[in-house]
Short mmCIF file of C-alpha atoms and ligand atoms in Angstrom, two decimals:
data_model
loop_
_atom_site.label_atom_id
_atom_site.label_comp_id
_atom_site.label_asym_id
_atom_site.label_seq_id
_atom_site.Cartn_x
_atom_site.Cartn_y
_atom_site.Cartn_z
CA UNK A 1 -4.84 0.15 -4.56
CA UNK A 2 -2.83 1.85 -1.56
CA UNK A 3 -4.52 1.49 1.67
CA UNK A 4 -7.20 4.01 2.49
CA UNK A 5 -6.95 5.41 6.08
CA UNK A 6 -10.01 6.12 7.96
CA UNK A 7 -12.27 8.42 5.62
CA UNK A 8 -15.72 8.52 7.84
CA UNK A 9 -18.25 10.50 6.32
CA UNK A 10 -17.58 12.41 8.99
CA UNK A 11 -14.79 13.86 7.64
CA UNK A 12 -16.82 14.82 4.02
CA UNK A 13 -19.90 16.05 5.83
CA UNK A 14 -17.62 18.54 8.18
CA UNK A 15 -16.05 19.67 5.08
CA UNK A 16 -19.00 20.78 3.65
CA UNK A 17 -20.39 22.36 7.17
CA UNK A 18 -16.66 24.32 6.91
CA UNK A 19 -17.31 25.25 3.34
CA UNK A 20 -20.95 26.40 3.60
CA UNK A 21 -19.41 28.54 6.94
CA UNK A 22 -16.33 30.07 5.23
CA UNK A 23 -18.14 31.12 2.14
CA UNK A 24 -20.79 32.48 4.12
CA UNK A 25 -22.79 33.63 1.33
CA UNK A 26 -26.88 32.48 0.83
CA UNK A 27 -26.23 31.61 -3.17
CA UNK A 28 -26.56 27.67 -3.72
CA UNK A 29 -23.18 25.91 -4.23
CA UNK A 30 -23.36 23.62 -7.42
CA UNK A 31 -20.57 21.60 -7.71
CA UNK A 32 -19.85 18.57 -10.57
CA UNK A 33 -16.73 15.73 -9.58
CA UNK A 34 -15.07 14.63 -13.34
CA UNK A 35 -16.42 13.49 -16.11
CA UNK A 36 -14.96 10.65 -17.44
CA UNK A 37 -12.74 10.86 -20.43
CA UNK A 38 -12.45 9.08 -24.08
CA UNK A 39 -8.95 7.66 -24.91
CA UNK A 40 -10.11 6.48 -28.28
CA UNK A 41 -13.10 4.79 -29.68
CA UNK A 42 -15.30 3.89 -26.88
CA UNK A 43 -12.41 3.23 -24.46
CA UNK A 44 -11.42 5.74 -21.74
CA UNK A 45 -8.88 6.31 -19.81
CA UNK A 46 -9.01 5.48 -15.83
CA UNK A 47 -11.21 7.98 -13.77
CA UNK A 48 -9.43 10.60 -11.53
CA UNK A 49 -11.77 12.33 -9.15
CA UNK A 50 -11.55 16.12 -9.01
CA UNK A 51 -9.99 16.30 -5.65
CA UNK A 52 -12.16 19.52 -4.65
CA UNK A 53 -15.12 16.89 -4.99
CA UNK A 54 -13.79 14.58 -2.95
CA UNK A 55 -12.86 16.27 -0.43
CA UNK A 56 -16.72 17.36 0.11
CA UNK A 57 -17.80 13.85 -0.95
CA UNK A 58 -15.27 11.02 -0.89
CA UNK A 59 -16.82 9.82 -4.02
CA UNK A 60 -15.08 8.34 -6.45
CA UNK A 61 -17.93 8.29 -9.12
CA UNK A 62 -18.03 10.26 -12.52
CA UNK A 63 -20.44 12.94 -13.00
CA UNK A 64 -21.99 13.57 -10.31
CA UNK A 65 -23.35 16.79 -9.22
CA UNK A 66 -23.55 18.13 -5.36
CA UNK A 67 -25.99 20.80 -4.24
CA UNK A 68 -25.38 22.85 -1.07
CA UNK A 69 -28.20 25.09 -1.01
CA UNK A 70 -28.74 26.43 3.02
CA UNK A 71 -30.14 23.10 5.06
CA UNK A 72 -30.41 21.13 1.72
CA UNK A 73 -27.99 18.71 0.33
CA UNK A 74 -28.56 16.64 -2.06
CA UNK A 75 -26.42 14.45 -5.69
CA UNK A 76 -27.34 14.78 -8.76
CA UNK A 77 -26.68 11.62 -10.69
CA UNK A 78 -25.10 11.85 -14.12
CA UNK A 79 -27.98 10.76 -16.95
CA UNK A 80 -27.74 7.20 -17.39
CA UNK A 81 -29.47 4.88 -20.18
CA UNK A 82 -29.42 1.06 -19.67
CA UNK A 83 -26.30 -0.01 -22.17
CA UNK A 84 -24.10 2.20 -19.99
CA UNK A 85 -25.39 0.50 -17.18
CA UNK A 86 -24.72 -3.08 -18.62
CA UNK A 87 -20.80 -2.01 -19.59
CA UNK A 88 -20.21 -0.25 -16.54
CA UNK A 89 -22.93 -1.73 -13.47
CA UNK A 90 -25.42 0.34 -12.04
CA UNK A 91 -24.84 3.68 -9.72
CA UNK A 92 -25.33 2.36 -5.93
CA UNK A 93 -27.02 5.21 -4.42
CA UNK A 94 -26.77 3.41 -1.35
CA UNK A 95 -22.66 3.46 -1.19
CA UNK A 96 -23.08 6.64 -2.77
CA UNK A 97 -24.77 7.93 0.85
CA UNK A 98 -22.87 6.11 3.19
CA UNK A 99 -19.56 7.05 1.63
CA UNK A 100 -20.66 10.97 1.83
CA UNK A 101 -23.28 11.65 4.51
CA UNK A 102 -25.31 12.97 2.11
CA UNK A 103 -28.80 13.05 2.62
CA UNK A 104 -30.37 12.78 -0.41
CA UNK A 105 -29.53 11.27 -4.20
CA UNK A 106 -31.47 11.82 -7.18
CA UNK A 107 -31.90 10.76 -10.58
CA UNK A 108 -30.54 13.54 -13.22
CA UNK A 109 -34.55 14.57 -14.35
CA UNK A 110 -35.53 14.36 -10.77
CA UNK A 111 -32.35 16.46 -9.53
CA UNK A 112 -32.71 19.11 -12.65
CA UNK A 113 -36.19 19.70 -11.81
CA UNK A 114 -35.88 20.61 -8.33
CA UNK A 115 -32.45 22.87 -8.82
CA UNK A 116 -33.79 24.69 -11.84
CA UNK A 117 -36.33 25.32 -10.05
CA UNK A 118 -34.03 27.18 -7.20
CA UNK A 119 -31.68 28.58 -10.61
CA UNK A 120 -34.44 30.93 -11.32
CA UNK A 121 -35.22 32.50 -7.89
CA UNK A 122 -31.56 33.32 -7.61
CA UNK A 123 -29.28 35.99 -8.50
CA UNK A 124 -25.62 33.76 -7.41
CA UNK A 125 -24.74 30.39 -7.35
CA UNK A 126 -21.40 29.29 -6.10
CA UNK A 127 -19.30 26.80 -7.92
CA UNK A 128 -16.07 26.18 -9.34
CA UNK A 129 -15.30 27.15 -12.94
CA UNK A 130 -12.71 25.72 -15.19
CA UNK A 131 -9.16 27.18 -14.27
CA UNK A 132 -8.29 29.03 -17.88
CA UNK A 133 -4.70 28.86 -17.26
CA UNK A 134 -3.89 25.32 -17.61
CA UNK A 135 -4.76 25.08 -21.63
CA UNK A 136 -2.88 28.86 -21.50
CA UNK A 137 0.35 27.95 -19.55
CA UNK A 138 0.33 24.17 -19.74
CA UNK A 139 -1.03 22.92 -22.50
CA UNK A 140 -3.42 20.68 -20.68
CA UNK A 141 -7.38 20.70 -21.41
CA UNK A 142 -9.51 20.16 -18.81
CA UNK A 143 -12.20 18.28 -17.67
CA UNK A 144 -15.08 19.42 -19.53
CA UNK A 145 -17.41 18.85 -16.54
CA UNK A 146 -17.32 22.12 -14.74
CA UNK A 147 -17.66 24.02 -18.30
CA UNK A 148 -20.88 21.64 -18.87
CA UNK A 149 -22.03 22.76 -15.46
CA UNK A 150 -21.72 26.25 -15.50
CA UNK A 151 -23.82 26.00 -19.22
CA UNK A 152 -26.29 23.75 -17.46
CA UNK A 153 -26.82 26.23 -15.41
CA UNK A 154 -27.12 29.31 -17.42
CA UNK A 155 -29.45 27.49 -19.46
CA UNK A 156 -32.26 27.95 -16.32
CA UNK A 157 -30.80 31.72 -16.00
CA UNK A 158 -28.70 33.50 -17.94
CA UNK A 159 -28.53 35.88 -16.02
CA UNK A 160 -27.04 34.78 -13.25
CA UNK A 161 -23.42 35.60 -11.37
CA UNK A 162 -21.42 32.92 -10.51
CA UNK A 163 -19.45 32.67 -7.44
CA UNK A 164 -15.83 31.65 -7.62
CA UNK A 165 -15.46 28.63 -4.33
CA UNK A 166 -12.08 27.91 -5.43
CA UNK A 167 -10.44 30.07 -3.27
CA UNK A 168 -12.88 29.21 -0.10
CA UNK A 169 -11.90 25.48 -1.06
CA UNK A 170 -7.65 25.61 -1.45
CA UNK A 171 -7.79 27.47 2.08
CA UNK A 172 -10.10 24.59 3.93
CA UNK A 173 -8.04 22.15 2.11
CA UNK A 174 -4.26 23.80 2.87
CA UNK A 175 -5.27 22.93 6.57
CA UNK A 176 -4.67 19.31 6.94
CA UNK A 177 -6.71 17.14 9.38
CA UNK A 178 -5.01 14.36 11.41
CA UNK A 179 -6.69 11.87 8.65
CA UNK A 180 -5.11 13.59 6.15
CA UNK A 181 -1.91 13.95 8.19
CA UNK A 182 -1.88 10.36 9.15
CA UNK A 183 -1.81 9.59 5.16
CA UNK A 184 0.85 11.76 4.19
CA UNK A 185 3.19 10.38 6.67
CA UNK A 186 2.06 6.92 5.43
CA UNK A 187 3.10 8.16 1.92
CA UNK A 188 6.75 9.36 3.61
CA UNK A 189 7.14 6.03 5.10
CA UNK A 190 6.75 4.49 1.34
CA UNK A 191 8.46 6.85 0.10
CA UNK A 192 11.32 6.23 2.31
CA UNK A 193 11.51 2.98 1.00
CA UNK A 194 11.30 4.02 -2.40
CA UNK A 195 14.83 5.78 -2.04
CA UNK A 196 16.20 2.50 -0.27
CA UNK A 197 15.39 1.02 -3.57
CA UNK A 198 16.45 3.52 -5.58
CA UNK A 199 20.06 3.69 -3.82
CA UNK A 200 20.46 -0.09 -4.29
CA UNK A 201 19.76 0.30 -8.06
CA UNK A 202 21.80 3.52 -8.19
CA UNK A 203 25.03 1.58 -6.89
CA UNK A 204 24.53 -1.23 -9.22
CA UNK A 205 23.19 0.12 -12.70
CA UNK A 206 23.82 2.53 -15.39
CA UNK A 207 20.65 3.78 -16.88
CA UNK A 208 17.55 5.67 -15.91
CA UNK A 209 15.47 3.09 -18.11
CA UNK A 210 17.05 -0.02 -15.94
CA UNK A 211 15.95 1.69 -12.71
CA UNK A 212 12.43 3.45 -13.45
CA UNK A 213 11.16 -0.43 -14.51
CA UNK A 214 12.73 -1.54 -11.50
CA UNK A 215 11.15 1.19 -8.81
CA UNK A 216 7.85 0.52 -10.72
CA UNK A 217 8.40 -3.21 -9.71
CA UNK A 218 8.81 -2.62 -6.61
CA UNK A 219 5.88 -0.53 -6.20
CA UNK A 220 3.63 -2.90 -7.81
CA UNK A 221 4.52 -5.83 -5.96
CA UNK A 222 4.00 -3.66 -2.84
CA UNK A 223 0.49 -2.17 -3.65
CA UNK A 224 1.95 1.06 -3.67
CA UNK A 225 1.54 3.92 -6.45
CA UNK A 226 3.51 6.67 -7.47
CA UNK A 227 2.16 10.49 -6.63
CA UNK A 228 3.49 11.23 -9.81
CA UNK A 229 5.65 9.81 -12.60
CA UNK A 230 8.91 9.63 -11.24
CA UNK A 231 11.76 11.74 -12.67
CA UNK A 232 15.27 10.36 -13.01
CA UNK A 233 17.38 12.88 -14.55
CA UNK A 234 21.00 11.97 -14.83
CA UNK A 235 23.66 14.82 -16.09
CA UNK A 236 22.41 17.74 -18.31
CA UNK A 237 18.80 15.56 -18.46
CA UNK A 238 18.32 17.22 -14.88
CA UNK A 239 18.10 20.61 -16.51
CA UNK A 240 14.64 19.34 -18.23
CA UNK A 241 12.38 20.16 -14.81
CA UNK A 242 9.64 17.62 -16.11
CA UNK A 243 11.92 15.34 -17.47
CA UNK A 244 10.00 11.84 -18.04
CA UNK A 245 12.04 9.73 -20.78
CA UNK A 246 14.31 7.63 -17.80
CA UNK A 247 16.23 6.04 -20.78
CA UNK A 248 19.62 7.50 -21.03
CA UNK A 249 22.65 5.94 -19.86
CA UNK A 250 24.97 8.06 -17.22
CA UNK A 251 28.54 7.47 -16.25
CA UNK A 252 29.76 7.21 -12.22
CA UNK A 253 30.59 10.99 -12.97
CA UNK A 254 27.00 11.92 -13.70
CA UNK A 255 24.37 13.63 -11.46
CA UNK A 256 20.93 11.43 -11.11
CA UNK A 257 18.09 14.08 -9.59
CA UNK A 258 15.07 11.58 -8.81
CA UNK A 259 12.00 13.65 -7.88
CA UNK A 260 9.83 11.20 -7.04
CA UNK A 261 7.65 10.36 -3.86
CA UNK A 262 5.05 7.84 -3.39
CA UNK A 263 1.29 8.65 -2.26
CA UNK A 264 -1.41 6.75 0.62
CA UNK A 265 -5.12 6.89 -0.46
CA UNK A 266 -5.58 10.20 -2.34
CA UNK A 267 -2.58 12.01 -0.31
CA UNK A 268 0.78 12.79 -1.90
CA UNK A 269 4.68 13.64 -0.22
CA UNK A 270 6.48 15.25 -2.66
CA UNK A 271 10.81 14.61 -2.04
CA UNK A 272 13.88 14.71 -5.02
CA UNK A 273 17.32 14.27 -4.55
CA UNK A 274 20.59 13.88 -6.37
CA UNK A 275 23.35 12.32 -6.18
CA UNK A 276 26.69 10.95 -7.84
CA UNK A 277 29.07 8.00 -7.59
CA UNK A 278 31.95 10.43 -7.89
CA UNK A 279 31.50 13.92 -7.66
CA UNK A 280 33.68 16.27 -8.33
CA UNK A 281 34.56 19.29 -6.68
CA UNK A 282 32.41 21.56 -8.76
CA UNK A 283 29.20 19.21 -8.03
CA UNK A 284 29.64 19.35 -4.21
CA UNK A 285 29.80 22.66 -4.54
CA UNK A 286 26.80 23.61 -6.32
CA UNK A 287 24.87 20.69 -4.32
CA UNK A 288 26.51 22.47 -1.17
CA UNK A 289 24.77 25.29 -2.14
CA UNK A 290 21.49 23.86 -2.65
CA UNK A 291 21.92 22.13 0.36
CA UNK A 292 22.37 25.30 2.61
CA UNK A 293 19.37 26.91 0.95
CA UNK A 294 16.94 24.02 1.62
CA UNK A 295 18.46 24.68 5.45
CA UNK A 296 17.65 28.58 4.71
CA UNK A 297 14.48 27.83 3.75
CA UNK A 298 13.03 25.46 5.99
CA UNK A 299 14.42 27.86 9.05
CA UNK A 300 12.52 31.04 7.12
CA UNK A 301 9.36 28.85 7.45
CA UNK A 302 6.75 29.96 10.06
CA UNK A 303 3.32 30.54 10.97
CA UNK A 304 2.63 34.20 9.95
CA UNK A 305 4.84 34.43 7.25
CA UNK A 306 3.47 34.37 3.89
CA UNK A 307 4.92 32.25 1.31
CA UNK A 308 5.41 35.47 -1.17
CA UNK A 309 7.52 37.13 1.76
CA UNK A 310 9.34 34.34 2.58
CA UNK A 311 10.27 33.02 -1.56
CA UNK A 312 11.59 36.66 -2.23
CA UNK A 313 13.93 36.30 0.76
CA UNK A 314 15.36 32.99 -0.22
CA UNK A 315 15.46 33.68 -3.90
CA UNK A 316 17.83 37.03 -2.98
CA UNK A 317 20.43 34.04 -0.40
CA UNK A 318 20.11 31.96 -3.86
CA UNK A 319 21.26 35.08 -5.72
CA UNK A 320 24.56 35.50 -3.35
CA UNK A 321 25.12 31.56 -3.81
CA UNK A 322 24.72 31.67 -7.80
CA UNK A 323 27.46 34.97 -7.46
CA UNK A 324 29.34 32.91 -5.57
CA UNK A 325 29.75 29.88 -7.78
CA UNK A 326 30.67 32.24 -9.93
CA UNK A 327 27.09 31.48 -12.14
CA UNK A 328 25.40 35.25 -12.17
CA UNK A 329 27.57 38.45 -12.07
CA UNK A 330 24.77 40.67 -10.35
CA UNK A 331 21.79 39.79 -8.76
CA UNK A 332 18.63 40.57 -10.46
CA UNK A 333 15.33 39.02 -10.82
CA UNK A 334 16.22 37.50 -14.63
CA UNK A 335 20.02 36.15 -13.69
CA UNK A 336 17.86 34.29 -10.71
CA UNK A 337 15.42 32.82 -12.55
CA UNK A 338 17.65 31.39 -15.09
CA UNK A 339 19.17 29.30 -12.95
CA UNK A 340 15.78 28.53 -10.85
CA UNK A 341 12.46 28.41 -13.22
CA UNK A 342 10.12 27.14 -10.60
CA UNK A 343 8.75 27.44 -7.50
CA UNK A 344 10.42 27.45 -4.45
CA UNK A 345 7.59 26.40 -1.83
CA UNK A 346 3.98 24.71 -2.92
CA UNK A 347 1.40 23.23 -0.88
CA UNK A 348 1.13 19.49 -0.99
CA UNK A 349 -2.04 16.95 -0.09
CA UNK A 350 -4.65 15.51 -2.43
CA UNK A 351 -2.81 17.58 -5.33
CA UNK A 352 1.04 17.18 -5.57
CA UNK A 353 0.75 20.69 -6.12
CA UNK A 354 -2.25 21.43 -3.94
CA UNK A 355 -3.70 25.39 -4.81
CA UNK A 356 -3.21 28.10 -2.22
CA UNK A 357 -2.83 31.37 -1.67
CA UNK A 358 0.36 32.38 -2.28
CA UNK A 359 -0.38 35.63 -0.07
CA UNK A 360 -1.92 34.22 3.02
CA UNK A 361 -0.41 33.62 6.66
CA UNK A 362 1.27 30.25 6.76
CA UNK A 363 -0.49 28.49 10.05
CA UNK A 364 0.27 25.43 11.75
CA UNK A 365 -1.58 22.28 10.03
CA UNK A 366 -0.14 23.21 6.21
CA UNK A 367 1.72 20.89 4.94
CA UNK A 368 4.44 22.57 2.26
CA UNK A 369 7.13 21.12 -0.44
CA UNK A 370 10.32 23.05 0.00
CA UNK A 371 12.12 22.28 -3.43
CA UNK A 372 15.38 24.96 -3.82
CA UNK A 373 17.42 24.12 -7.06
CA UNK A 374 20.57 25.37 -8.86
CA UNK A 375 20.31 24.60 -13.07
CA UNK A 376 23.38 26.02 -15.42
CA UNK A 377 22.38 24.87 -18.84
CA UNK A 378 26.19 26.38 -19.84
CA UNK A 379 27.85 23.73 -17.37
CA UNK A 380 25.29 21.05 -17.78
CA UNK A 381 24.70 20.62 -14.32
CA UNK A 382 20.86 20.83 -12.27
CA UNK A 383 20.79 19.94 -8.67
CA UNK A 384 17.53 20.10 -6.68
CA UNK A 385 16.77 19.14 -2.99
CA UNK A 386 13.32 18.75 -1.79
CA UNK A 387 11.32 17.94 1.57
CA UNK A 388 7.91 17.76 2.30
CA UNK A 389 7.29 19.99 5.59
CA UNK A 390 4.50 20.25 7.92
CA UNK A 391 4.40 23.87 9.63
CA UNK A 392 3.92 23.65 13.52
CA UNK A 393 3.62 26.59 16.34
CA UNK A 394 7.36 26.74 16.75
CA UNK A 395 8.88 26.58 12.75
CA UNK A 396 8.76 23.25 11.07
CA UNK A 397 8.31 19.59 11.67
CA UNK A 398 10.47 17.60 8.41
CA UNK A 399 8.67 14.81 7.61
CA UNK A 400 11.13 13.57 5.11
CA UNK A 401 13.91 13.81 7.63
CA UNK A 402 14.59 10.58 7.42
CA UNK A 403 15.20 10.46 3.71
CA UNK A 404 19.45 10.61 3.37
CA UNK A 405 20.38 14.19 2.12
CA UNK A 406 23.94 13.20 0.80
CA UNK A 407 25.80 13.94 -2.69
CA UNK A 408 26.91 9.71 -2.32
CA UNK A 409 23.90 8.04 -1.81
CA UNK A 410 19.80 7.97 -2.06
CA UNK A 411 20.07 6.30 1.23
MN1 MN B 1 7.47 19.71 -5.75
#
């Protein structure tokens, strides 16, 4: 386990206050963390917290259920029977109040009773449904627990409206406290580090496979973990954005693009960079270009600006680079996008890819990923330069500054 920094209950129990202020609204706010998931048989796979949960609770517990409703807070606890128990030890209620400031914890009859009691006095009741997209766009199911919920609810009142908090909750979050600060520039520092590594094993090696086992070493025998699985893309691998295999072999010719960035407690960085033994002309040229935009970028960065605004603006420079490498012949939308899928700018915290609104004022406190790219499938060639950023009064502060940006070296 990475080092926590100072989580008080403090911190959950004034995210709540903010929550219960922003929303604003007198519906109860139900809310359930994760379930926890079968792998196969009766084994499962290690518990994530949903991070929305923990931000309001700091509990790392599966199941549980948290009830704003005006003065009252209180936990549901998920229903237990005694062979669960003897696998898995007992629920301490006790930690379960300290950690969260909570004032009350109840069994799941006990906690049922008195909320479906509330359920049908009510027309609203705030929570956070399952996002539909992911199984839609990404292919990923997920957790069943806030689908349960919302049909544990409707079961006291069907016809009740449900309140959508996810929006009230990515805007609290996008703000970072100096807690939350403090741990993402621990995570830089490691990350930092990481690259050290990686340049050392970069000089010396050959293979993606030889270097991944090697940074996963390192980490280990540091206490550190990963805020995602590192990518090490070397050559035309680098074209594959979520590119995971780290097994092929690349020559001193060959492009590496490691995205990878380490994370503190719950809070990710998010950095990638590429480099080659012996680039050509072409490469520094394209990584040139990549280079200046992550420059263009990070100036275009402000508080005001919205990130919608300010992606349009950069995309259009990219278009004038790609037509000047010779890549696109006009400028459009589609001769763009081909040679830059994804995102330019994302919010980055308890989620590598924390939600926001892609619409609202940036404002001092948010910390972004700035992550520009150039990708030509026909040449074989993807560069990508990223920073994690944390927007201040004036612009920018770069808190992976220190993290070498050359076309040599990872360090
Ligand atoms: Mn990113």
């Amino acid at each position: 386990m990475t080092e926590l920094l100072e989580f008080t209950s403090d911190f959950f129990s004034e995210n709540r206050r903010k929550l219960r202020q922003t929303f604003g609204g007198k519906a109860p706010i139900v809310m359930s963390g994760n379930g926890l998931l079968q792998k196969s048989a009766d084994a499962n796979y290690p518990f994530t917290q949903d991070s929305n949960f923990w931000y309001l609770t700091g509990l790392d517990e599966p199941g549980v259920v948290l009830v704003m409703d005006g003065d009252e807070e209180y936990l549901i606890l998920p229903e237990r029977n005694p062979i669960h128990d003897v696998f898995h030890g007992e629920i301490e209620v006790d930690r379960l109040l300290s950690i969260s400031g909570v004032d009350d914890v109840l069994g799941y009859d006990e906690g049922w009773k008195r909320l479906s009691k509330r359920l049908k006095k009510v027309k609203h009741v705030a929570t956070i449904q399952p996002p539909k997209s992911y199984i839609d766009v990404y292919n990923l199911y997920t957790n069943p627990s806030k689908a349960r919920l919302v049909r544990q609810i409707k079961s006291y009142n069907s016809d009740l409206t449900l309140i959508d908090m996810r929006p009230f909750l990515a805007s609290l979050r996008s703000l970072k406290q100096p807690v939350e600060l403090a741990s993402i520039n621990r995570a830089v520092e490691t990350t930092l580090q990481l690259y050290k590594q990686l340049d050392k094993l970069f000089q010396s090696s050959n293979n993606e496979g030889d270097i991944s086992i090697a940074l996963k070493l390192f980490m280990l025998k540091n206490q550190q973990e990963f805020a995602y699985d590192p990518v090490l893309a070397s050559g035309k691998n680098a074209l594959v954005m979520h590119y995971l295999e780290n097994n092929s072999t690349y020559s001193e010719t060959d492009l590496l693009l490691a995205d990878m960035a380490a994370k503190c407690g719950k809070y990710s960085c998010d950095v990638t960079r590429t480099a080659v033994k012996q680039s050509s002309k072409r490469q520094r040229q394209v990584y040139d270009a990549v280079a200046s935009l992550l420059d263009y970028a990070q100036q275009a960065i402000r508080p005001g600006r919205g990130l919608q605004e300010i992606e349009d603006e950069v995309l259009h420079h990219l278009g004038e680079k790609l037509r000047e490498l010779g890549m696109i012949k006009t400028i459009s939308k589609e001769s763009i996008r081909e040679h830059f899928p994804h995102l330019l700018i994302h919010h980055v915290g308890l989620d590598v890819h924390d939600g926001c609104d892609y619409k609202a004022d940036l404002v001092p406190g948010m910390v972004l990923a700035v992550e520009p790219g150039i990708y030509s499938s026909k040449e074989g060639i993807g560069v990508r330069l990223e920073n994690t950023v944390l927007v201040t009064e004036e612009g920018i502060d770069n808190l992976t500054e220190k993290i070498a940006l050359k076309i040599d070296s990872f360090a």
